[in-house]
Tab-separated table of C-alpha atoms in Angstrom:
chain	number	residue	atom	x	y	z
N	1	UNK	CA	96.714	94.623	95.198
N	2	UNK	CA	99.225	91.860	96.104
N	3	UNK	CA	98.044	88.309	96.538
N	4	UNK	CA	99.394	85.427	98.175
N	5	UNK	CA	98.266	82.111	98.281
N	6	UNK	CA	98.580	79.801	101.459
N	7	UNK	CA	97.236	77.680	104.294
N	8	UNK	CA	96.620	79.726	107.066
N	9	UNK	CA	96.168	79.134	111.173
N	10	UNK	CA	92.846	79.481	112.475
N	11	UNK	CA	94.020	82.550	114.581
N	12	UNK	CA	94.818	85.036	111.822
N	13	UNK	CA	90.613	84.921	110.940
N	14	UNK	CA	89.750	86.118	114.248
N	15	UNK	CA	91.880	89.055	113.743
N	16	UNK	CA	91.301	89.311	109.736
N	17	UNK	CA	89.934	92.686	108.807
N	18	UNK	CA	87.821	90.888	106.053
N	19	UNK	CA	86.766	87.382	105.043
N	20	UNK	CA	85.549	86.662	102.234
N	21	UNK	CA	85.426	83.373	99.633
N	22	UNK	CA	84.636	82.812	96.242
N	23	UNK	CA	81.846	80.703	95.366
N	24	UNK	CA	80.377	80.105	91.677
N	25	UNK	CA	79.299	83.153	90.971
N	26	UNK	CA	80.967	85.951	93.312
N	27	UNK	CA	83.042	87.006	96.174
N	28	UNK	CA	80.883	86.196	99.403
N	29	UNK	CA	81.935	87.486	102.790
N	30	UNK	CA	81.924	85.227	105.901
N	31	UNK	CA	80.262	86.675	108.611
N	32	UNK	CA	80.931	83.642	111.197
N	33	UNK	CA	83.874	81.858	112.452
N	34	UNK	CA	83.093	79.156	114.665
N	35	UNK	CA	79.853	79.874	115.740
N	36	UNK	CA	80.714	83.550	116.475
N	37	UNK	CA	80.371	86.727	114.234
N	38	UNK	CA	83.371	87.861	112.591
N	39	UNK	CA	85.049	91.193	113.436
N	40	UNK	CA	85.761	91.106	109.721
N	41	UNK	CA	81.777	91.549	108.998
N	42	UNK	CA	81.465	95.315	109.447
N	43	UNK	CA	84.182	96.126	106.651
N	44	UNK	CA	83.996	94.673	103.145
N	45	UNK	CA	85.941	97.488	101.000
N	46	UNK	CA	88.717	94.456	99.693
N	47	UNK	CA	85.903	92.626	98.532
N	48	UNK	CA	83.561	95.014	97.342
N	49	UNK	CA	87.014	96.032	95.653
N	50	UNK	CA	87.536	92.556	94.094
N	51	UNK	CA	84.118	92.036	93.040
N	52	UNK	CA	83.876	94.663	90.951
N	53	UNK	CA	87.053	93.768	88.964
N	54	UNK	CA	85.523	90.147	88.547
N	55	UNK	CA	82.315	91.188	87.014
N	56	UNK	CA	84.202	94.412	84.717
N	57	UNK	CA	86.466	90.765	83.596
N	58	UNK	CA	83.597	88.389	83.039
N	59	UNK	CA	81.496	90.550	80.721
N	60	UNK	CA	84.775	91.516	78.996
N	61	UNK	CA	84.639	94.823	79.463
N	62	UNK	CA	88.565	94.520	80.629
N	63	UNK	CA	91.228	93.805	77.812
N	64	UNK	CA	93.676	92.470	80.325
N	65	UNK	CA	91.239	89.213	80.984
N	66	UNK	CA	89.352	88.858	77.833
N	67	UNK	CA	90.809	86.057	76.461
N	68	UNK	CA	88.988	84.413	79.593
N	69	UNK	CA	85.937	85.311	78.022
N	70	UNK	CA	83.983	82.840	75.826
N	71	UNK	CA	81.422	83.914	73.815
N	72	UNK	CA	77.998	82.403	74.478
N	73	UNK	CA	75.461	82.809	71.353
């Protein structure tokens, strides 16, 4: 999966195929852009995608991002 950071225009969420943000503890999708549902709310494969990764990462069951990992006794 390629990422790219960068400010966007409000036009490219109405015609996103997901939206989604992270908050503390996940990836949480956005079902409503000004006042109006999101398209993007009937498909959340990226995220469900990306979620998955972040919780395999935080309970270091990935060697790739363990050494983001601090034990907690």
């Amino acid at each position: 999966m390629t990422v790219q950071e960068r400010s966007i225009d409000r036009t490219e969420l109405y015609l996103a195929d997901e939206i989604f943000c992270r908050s503390g503890v996940q990836i949480v999708p956005i079902t409503k852009i000004d006042f109006g549902a999101s398209g993007a709310a009937s498909s959340d494969r990226t995220r469900k995608k990306i979620m998955d990764l972040y919780f395999e990462a935080v309970h270091g069951n990935l060697q790739k991002y363990r050494s983001w990992c601090v034990k907690v006794y």
